[in-house]
Amino acid sequence: MSNVPRMHVSRVPGKRVRREQDGKLTIDLWLCRDGAFDADLPLRLTPAEAEVLHAQLCYALDDESTPAIDSGYALPDCRRPVVGGGRGHRP
């Protein structure tokens, strides 16, 4: 049996992405090790890094629906179909 711990990272529920005074964006994350909470971790991104992540997420989501959207939340502009394009934006 391996002694390597199982690690899992997830967003902290209820905490929004925020812009810091230095201009970077921070996403609060939780680190769990072997199923137990271990630490809070801030993921700090430059605006350029955040924009690339945003484009990659939109591309990965493509036309998929999510429970939040199914519950009546409007799609953000970047996920709406392009007029005459029939599909969502592509990065």
Short mmCIF file of C-alpha atoms in Angstrom, two decimals:
data_model
loop_
_atom_site.label_atom_id
_atom_site.label_comp_id
_atom_site.label_asym_id
_atom_site.label_seq_id
_atom_site.Cartn_x
_atom_site.Cartn_y
_atom_site.Cartn_z
CA MET A 1 0.00 0.00 0.00
CA SER A 2 1.25 3.46 -0.90
CA ASN A 3 1.98 6.09 1.74
CA VAL A 4 1.24 8.91 -0.70
CA PRO A 5 -1.57 11.07 0.74
CA ARG A 6 -4.69 11.63 -1.36
CA MET A 7 -5.05 15.35 -1.90
CA HIS A 8 -8.04 17.31 -3.13
CA VAL A 9 -8.36 21.04 -3.79
CA SER A 10 -11.73 22.82 -4.04
CA ARG A 11 -13.08 26.35 -3.89
CA VAL A 12 -14.14 27.67 -0.50
CA PRO A 13 -17.96 27.73 -0.63
CA GLY A 14 -19.47 31.20 -0.43
CA LYS A 15 -16.23 33.11 -1.07
CA ARG A 16 -16.14 35.22 -4.20
CA VAL A 17 -13.18 35.86 -6.43
CA ARG A 18 -11.72 39.20 -5.43
CA ARG A 19 -9.30 41.74 -6.87
CA GLU A 20 -6.44 42.65 -4.54
CA GLN A 21 -4.78 46.08 -4.26
CA ASP A 22 -1.90 44.86 -6.44
CA GLY A 23 -4.38 44.07 -9.25
CA LYS A 24 -4.17 40.30 -8.95
CA LEU A 25 -7.29 38.19 -8.57
CA THR A 26 -7.57 35.78 -5.64
CA ILE A 27 -9.59 32.57 -5.49
CA ASP A 28 -9.79 31.00 -2.02
CA LEU A 29 -9.22 27.24 -2.07
CA TRP A 30 -9.36 24.42 0.49
CA LEU A 31 -6.76 21.67 0.58
CA CYS A 32 -7.96 18.32 1.90
CA ARG A 33 -5.51 15.52 2.60
CA ASP A 34 -6.82 11.97 3.00
CA GLY A 35 -10.38 13.32 3.30
CA ALA A 36 -9.59 15.78 6.11
CA PHE A 37 -9.30 19.57 5.84
CA ASP A 38 -5.65 20.57 5.89
CA ALA A 39 -5.29 24.23 4.85
CA ASP A 40 -6.68 27.29 3.09
CA LEU A 41 -4.80 28.26 -0.05
CA PRO A 42 -5.12 31.46 -2.06
CA LEU A 43 -4.81 31.03 -5.83
CA ARG A 44 -3.53 34.39 -7.08
CA LEU A 45 -3.73 35.17 -10.79
CA THR A 46 -2.68 38.16 -12.85
CA PRO A 47 -5.49 39.62 -14.97
CA ALA A 48 -3.87 37.99 -18.04
CA GLU A 49 -3.75 34.58 -16.31
CA ALA A 50 -7.38 34.99 -15.20
CA GLU A 51 -8.43 35.88 -18.76
CA VAL A 52 -6.73 32.77 -20.15
CA LEU A 53 -8.40 30.62 -17.46
CA HIS A 54 -11.75 32.25 -18.27
CA ALA A 55 -11.36 31.48 -21.99
CA GLN A 56 -10.29 27.89 -21.28
CA LEU A 57 -13.29 27.34 -18.97
CA CYS A 58 -15.72 28.77 -21.54
CA TYR A 59 -14.19 26.52 -24.19
CA ALA A 60 -14.37 23.45 -21.92
CA LEU A 61 -17.99 24.19 -20.96
CA ASP A 62 -18.95 24.90 -24.59
CA ASP A 63 -22.69 24.20 -24.87
CA GLU A 64 -23.03 22.25 -21.63
CA SER A 65 -25.68 23.23 -19.15
CA THR A 66 -25.04 23.53 -15.42
CA PRO A 67 -27.38 23.15 -12.43
CA ALA A 68 -27.02 26.88 -11.66
CA ILE A 69 -28.08 27.80 -15.19
CA ASP A 70 -30.86 25.21 -15.12
CA SER A 71 -32.13 26.88 -11.92
CA GLY A 72 -32.88 30.12 -13.75
CA TYR A 73 -29.56 31.99 -13.66
CA ALA A 74 -28.79 33.79 -16.90
CA LEU A 75 -25.80 32.76 -18.95
CA PRO A 76 -22.95 35.25 -18.85
CA ASP A 77 -22.37 37.06 -22.16
CA CYS A 78 -19.33 34.94 -22.94
CA ARG A 79 -21.48 31.76 -22.90
CA ARG A 80 -24.29 33.11 -25.08
CA PRO A 81 -24.36 32.10 -28.75
CA VAL A 82 -22.78 34.50 -31.21
CA VAL A 83 -25.38 36.09 -33.52
CA GLY A 84 -25.33 34.03 -36.72
CA GLY A 85 -22.80 31.62 -35.27
CA GLY A 86 -25.10 29.02 -33.75
CA ARG A 87 -22.55 28.07 -31.09
CA GLY A 88 -20.89 29.78 -28.13
CA HIS A 89 -17.73 31.87 -28.33
CA ARG A 90 -14.43 30.10 -28.87
CA PRO A 91 -11.21 31.39 -27.38
#
